Tab-separated table of C-alpha atoms and ligand atoms in Angstrom:
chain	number	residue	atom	x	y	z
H	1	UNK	CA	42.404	161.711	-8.195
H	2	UNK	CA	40.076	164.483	-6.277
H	3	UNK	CA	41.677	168.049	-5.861
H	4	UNK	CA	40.530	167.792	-2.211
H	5	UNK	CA	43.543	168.477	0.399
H	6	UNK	CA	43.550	166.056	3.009
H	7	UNK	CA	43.658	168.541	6.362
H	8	UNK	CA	46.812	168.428	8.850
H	9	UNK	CA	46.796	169.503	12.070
H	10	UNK	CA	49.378	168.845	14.962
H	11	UNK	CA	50.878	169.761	18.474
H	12	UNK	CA	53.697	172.553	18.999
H	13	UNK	CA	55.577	172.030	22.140
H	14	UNK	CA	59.350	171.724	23.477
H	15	UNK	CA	59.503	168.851	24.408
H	16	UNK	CA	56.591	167.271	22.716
H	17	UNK	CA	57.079	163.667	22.436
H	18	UNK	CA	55.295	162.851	25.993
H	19	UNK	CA	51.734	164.949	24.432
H	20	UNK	CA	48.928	162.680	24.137
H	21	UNK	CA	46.865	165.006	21.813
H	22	UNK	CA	47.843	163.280	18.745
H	23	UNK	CA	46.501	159.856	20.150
H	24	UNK	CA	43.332	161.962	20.707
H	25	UNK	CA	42.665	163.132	17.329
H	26	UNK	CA	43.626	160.207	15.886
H	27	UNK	CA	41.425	158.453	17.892
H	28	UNK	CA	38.179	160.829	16.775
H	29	UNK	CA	39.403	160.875	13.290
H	30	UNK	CA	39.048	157.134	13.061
H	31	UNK	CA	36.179	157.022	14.892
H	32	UNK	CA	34.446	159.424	12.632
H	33	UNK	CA	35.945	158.298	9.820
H	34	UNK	CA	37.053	162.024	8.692
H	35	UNK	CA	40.305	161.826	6.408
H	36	UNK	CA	42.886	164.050	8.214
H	37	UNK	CA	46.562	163.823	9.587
H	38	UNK	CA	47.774	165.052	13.509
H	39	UNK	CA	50.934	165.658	14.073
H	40	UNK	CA	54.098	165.958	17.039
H	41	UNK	CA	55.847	168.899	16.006
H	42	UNK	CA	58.984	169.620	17.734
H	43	UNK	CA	59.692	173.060	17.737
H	44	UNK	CA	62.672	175.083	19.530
H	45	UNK	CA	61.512	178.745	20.863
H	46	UNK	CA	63.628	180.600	18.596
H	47	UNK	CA	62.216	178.908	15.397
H	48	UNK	CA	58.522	179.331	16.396
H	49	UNK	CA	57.660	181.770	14.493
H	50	UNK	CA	59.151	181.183	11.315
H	51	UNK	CA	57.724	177.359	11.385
H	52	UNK	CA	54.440	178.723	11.969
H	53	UNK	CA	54.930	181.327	9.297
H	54	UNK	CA	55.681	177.709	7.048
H	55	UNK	CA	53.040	175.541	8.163
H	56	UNK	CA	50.068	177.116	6.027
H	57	UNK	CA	51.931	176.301	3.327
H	58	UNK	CA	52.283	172.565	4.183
H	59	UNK	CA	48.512	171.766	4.010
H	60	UNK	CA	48.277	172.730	7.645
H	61	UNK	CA	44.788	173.960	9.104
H	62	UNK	CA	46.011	175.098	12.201
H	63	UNK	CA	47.922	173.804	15.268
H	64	UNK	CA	47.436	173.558	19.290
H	65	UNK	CA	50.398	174.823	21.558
H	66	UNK	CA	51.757	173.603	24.072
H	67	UNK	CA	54.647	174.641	26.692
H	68	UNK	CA	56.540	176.596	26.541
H	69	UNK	CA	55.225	178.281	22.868
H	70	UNK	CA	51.920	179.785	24.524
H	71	UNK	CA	52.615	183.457	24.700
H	72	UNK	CA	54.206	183.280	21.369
H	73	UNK	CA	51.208	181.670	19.981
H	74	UNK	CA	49.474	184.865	20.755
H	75	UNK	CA	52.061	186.871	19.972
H	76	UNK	CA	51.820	185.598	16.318
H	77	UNK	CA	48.201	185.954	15.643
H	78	UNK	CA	46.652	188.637	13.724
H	79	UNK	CA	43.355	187.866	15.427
H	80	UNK	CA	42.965	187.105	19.266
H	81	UNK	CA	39.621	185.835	21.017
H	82	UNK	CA	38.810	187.848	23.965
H	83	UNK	CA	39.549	184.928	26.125
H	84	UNK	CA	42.863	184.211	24.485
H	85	UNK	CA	43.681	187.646	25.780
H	86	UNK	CA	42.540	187.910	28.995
H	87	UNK	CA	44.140	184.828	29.967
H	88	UNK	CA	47.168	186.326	27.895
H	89	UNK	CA	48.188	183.062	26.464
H	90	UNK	CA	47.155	180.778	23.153
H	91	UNK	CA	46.584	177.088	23.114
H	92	UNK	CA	45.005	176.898	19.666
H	93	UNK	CA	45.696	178.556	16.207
H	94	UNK	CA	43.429	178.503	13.374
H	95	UNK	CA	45.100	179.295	10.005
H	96	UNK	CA	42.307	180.760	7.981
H	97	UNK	CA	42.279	180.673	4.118
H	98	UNK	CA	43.063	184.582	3.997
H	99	UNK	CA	46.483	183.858	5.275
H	100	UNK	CA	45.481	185.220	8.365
H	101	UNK	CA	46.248	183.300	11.480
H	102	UNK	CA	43.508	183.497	14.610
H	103	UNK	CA	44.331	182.601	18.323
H	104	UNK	CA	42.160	180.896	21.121
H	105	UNK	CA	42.464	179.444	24.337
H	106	UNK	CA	40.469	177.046	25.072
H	107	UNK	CA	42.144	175.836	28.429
H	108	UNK	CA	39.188	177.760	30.457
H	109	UNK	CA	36.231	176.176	28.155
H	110	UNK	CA	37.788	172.335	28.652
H	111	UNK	CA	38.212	173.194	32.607
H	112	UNK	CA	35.017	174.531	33.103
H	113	UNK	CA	33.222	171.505	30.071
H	114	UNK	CA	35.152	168.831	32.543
H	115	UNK	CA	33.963	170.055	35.158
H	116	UNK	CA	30.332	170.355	34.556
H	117	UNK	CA	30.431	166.988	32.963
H	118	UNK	CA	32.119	165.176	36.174
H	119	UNK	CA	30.329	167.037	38.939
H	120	UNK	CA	26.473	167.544	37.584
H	121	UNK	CA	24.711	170.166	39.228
H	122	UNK	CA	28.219	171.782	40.915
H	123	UNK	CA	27.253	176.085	41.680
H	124	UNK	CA	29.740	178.247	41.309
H	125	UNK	CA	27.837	180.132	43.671
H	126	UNK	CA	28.027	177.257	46.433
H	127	UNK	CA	30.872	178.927	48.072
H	128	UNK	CA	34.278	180.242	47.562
H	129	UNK	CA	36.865	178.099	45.065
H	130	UNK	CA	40.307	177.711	46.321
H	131	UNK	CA	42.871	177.405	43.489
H	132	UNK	CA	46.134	176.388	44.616
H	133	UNK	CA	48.919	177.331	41.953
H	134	UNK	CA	49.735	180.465	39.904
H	135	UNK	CA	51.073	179.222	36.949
H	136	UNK	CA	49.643	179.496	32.965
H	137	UNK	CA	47.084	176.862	33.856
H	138	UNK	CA	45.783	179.177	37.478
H	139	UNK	CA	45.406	182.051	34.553
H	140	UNK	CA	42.922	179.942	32.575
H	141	UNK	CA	41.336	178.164	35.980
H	142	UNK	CA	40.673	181.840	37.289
H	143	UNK	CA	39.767	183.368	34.317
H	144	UNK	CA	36.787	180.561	33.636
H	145	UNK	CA	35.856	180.999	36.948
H	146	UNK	CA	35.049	184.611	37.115
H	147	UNK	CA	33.658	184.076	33.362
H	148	UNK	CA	31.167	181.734	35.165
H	149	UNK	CA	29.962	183.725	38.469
H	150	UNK	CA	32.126	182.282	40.853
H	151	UNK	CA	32.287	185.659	43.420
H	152	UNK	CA	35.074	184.557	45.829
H	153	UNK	CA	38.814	182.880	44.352
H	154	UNK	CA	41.107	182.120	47.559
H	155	UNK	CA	43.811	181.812	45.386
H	156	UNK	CA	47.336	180.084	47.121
H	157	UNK	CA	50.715	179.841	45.633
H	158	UNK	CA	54.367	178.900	46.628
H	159	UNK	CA	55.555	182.177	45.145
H	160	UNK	CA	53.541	184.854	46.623
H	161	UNK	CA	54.407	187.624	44.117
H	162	UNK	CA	52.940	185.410	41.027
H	163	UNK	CA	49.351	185.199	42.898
H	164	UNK	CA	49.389	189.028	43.710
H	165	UNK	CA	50.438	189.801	39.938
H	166	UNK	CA	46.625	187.393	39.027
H	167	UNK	CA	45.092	189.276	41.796
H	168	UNK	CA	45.955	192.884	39.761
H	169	UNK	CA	45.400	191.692	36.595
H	170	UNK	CA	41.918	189.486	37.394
H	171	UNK	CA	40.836	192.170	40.321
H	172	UNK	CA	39.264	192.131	43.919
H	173	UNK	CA	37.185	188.728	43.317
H	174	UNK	CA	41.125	187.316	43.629
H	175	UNK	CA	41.879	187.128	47.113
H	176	UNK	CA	45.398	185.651	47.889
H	177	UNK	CA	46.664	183.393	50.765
H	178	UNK	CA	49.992	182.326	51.980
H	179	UNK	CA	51.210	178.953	50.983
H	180	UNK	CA	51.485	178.365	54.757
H	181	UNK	CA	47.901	178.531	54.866
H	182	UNK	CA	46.827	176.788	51.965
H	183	UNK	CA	44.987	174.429	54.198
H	184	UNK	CA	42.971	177.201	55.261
H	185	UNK	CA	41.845	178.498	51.708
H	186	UNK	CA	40.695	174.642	51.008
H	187	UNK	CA	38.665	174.143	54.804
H	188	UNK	CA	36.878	177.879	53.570
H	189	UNK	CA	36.334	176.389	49.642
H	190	UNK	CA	33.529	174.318	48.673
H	191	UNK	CA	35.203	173.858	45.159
H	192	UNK	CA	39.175	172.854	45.221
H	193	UNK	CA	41.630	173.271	42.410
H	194	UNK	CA	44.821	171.964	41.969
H	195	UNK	CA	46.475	173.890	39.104
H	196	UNK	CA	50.390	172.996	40.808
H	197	UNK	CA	52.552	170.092	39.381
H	198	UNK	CA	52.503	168.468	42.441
H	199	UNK	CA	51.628	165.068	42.976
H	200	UNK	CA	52.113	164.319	39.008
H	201	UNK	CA	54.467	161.434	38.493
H	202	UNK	CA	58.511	162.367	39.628
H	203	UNK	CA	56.967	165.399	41.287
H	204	UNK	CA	56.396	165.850	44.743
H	205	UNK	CA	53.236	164.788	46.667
H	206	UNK	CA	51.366	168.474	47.572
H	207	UNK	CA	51.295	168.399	51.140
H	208	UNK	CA	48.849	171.207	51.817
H	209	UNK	CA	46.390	170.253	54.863
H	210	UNK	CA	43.501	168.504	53.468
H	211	UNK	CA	41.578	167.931	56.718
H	212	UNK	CA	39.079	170.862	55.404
H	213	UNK	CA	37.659	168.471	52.719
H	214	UNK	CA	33.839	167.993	53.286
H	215	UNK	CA	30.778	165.844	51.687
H	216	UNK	CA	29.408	168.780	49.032
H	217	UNK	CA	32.396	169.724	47.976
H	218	UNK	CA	34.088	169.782	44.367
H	219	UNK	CA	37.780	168.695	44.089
H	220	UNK	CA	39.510	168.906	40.745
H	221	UNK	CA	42.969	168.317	39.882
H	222	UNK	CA	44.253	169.134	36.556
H	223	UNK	CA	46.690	166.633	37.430
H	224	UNK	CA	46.057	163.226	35.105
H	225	UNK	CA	49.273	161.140	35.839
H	226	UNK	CA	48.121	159.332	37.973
H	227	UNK	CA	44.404	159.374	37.299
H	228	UNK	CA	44.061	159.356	41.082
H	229	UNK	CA	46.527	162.066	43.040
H	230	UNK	CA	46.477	162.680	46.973
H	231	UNK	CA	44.477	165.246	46.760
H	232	UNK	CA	41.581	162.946	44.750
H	233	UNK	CA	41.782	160.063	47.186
H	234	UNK	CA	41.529	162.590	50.277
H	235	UNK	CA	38.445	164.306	48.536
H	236	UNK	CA	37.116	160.991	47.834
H	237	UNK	CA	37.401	159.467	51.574
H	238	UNK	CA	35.815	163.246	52.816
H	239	UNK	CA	32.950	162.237	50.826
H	240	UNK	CA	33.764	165.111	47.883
H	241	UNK	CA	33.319	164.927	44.422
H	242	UNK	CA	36.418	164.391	42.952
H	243	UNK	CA	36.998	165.139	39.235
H	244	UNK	CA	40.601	164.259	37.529
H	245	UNK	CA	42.710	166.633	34.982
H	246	UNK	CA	42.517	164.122	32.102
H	247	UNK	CA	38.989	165.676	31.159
H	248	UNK	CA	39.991	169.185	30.830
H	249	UNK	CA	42.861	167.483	28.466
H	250	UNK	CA	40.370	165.760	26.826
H	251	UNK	CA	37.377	169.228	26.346
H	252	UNK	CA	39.825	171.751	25.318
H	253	UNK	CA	40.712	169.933	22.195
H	254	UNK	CA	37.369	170.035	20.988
H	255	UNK	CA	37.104	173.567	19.650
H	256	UNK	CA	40.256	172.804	17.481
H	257	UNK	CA	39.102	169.269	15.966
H	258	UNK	CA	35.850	170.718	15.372
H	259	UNK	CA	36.973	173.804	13.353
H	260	UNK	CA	39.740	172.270	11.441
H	261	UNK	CA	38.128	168.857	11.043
H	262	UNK	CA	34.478	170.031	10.330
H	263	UNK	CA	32.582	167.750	13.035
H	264	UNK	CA	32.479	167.774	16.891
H	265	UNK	CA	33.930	165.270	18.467
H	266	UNK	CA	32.576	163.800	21.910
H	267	UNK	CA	34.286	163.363	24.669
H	268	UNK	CA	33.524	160.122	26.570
H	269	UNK	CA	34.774	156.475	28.120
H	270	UNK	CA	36.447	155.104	24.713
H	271	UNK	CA	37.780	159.157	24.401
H	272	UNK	CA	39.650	158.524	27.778
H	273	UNK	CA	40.694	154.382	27.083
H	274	UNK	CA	42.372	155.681	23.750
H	275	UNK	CA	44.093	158.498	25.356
H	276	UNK	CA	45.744	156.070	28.389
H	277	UNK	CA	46.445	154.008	25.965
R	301	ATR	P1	51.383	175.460	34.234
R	301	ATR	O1	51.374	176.147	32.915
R	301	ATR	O2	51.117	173.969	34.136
R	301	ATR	O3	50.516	176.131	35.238
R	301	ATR	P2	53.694	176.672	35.470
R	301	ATR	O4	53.300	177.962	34.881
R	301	ATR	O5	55.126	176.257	35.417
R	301	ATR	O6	52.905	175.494	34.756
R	301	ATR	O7	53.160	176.609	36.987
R	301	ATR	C1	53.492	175.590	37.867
R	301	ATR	C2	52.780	175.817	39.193
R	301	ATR	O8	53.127	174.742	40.091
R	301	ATR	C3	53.208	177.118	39.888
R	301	ATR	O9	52.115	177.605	40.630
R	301	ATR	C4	54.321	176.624	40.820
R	301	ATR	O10	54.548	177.437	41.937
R	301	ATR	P3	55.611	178.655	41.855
R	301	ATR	O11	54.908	179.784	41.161
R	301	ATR	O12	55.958	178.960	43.265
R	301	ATR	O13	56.784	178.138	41.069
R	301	ATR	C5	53.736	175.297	41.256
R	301	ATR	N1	54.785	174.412	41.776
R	301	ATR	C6	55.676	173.696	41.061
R	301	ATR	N2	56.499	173.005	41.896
R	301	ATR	C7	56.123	173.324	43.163
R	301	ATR	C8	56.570	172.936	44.477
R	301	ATR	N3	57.586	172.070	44.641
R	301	ATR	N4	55.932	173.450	45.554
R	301	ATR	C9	54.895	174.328	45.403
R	301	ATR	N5	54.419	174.729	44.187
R	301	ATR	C10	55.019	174.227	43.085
């Protein structure tokens, strides 16, 4: 029998069970025929750190994180990527072989990958983006964004106070509107995000005014279930380009497979069929 440890890898979250990133590595490590195990692990907030502290030990190579273990993720890690930090959450740890463990997030690189990939030759200096929603996923959104040129961020939430607290922390390119006028932030916008849970499945439908949608313009939501929400079908009639949330899903797990697995994975149509299942 070879010495050689066979690498582990999983998903943190609380819940967990409903995560489709293990059917998405399990998918690429077949398909590249790379011996490696991905695992659910169900972890409750107060024993986060300690099972982290364990998993090293276990033959793990590192773990992603999901909600609501994100900020603890950081917490943890003795080294942070600048990115990690400005967005001032973690979605992926690396646990190197000096014991140390290293933080990314890599919500901002899949956002901005999907994007690119789903709307060829999209500008983010075409216009102002709208981002609707001030939540962890807003902080990566708006963090890629300004990473990527994008001068103007009409950014719209139901709770005011959380999209002035991005405006401080990201600064003046951050310009906030009142959920009442949502509507307008999208008719100004020639690229629309949806970063809210609304219009996922047992949500509610997002009933911002859409009437502002026009031919040219880029609508994303990070929505995936379903594939195709209000807001894609509207963008679609208006004669947008309309990119779903299942690609971002899809493009931030790269960094993580490829670092702990030792080959880059692609992302593509038999990526997407495995992941739906
Ligand atoms: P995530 O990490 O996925 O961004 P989150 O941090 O819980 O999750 O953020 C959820 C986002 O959806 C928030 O912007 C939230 O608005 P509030 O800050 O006002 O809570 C938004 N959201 C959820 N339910 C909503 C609803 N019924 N109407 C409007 N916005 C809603």
């Amino acid at each position: 029998m070879s010495g050689e440890k066979i690498p582990v890898a999983g998903v943190i979250g609380y819940p967990i069970s409903h995560s489709k990133s293990p059917a998405l590595f399990r998918h690429w490590l077949e398909r590249m025929e790379l011996p490696g195990h991905y695992v659910h692990l169900h972890i409750a907030p107060e024993d986060f750190d300690a099972s982290v502290r364990q998993l090293p030990k276990m033959g793990f190579v590192g773990v992603n994180v999901t909600l609501p273990h994100k900020h603890a993720a950081l917490a943890i890690a003795d080294h942070k990527t600048d990115r990690a930090v400005m967005i001032g959450a973690a979605n992926t740890l690396i646990f190197r072989k000096d014991g140390l463990i290293h933080a990314d997030n890599t919500d901002g690189y899949g956002f901005v990958t999907n994007l690119r990939a789903n709307a060829p030759g999209w500008n983010p200096r075409s216009g102002p983006a709208c981002v609707l929603g001030a939540g962890g996923a807003a902080r990566a959104v708006i963090a890629a964004l300004i990473d990527i040129g994008v001068e103007r961020i009409l950014l719209s939430n139901r709770t005011r106070g959380k999209a002035d607290a991005m405006r401080s922390d990201f600064g003046s390119r951050v310009e906030v509107v009142n959920w009442v006028d949502a509507g307008e932030a999208v008719d100004d916008a020639t690229t629309i995000i949806n970063t809210t849970s609304l219009g996922m499945v047992g949500q509610p439908e997002l009933r911002v005014p859409l009437d502002g949608l026009r031919p040219g313009d880029v609508v994303n939501d990070l929505v995936y279930a379903p594939l195709e929400t209000r807001l894609l079908r509207e963008g679609r009639a208006a004669g947008a380009t309309v990119v779903d949330g299942l690609g971002m899903l899809l493009h931030q797990a790269v960094p993580g497979f490829e670092r702990w697995f030792g080959k880059r994975p692609e992302v593509d149509e038999d990526t997407r069929l495995a992941v739906l299942g």
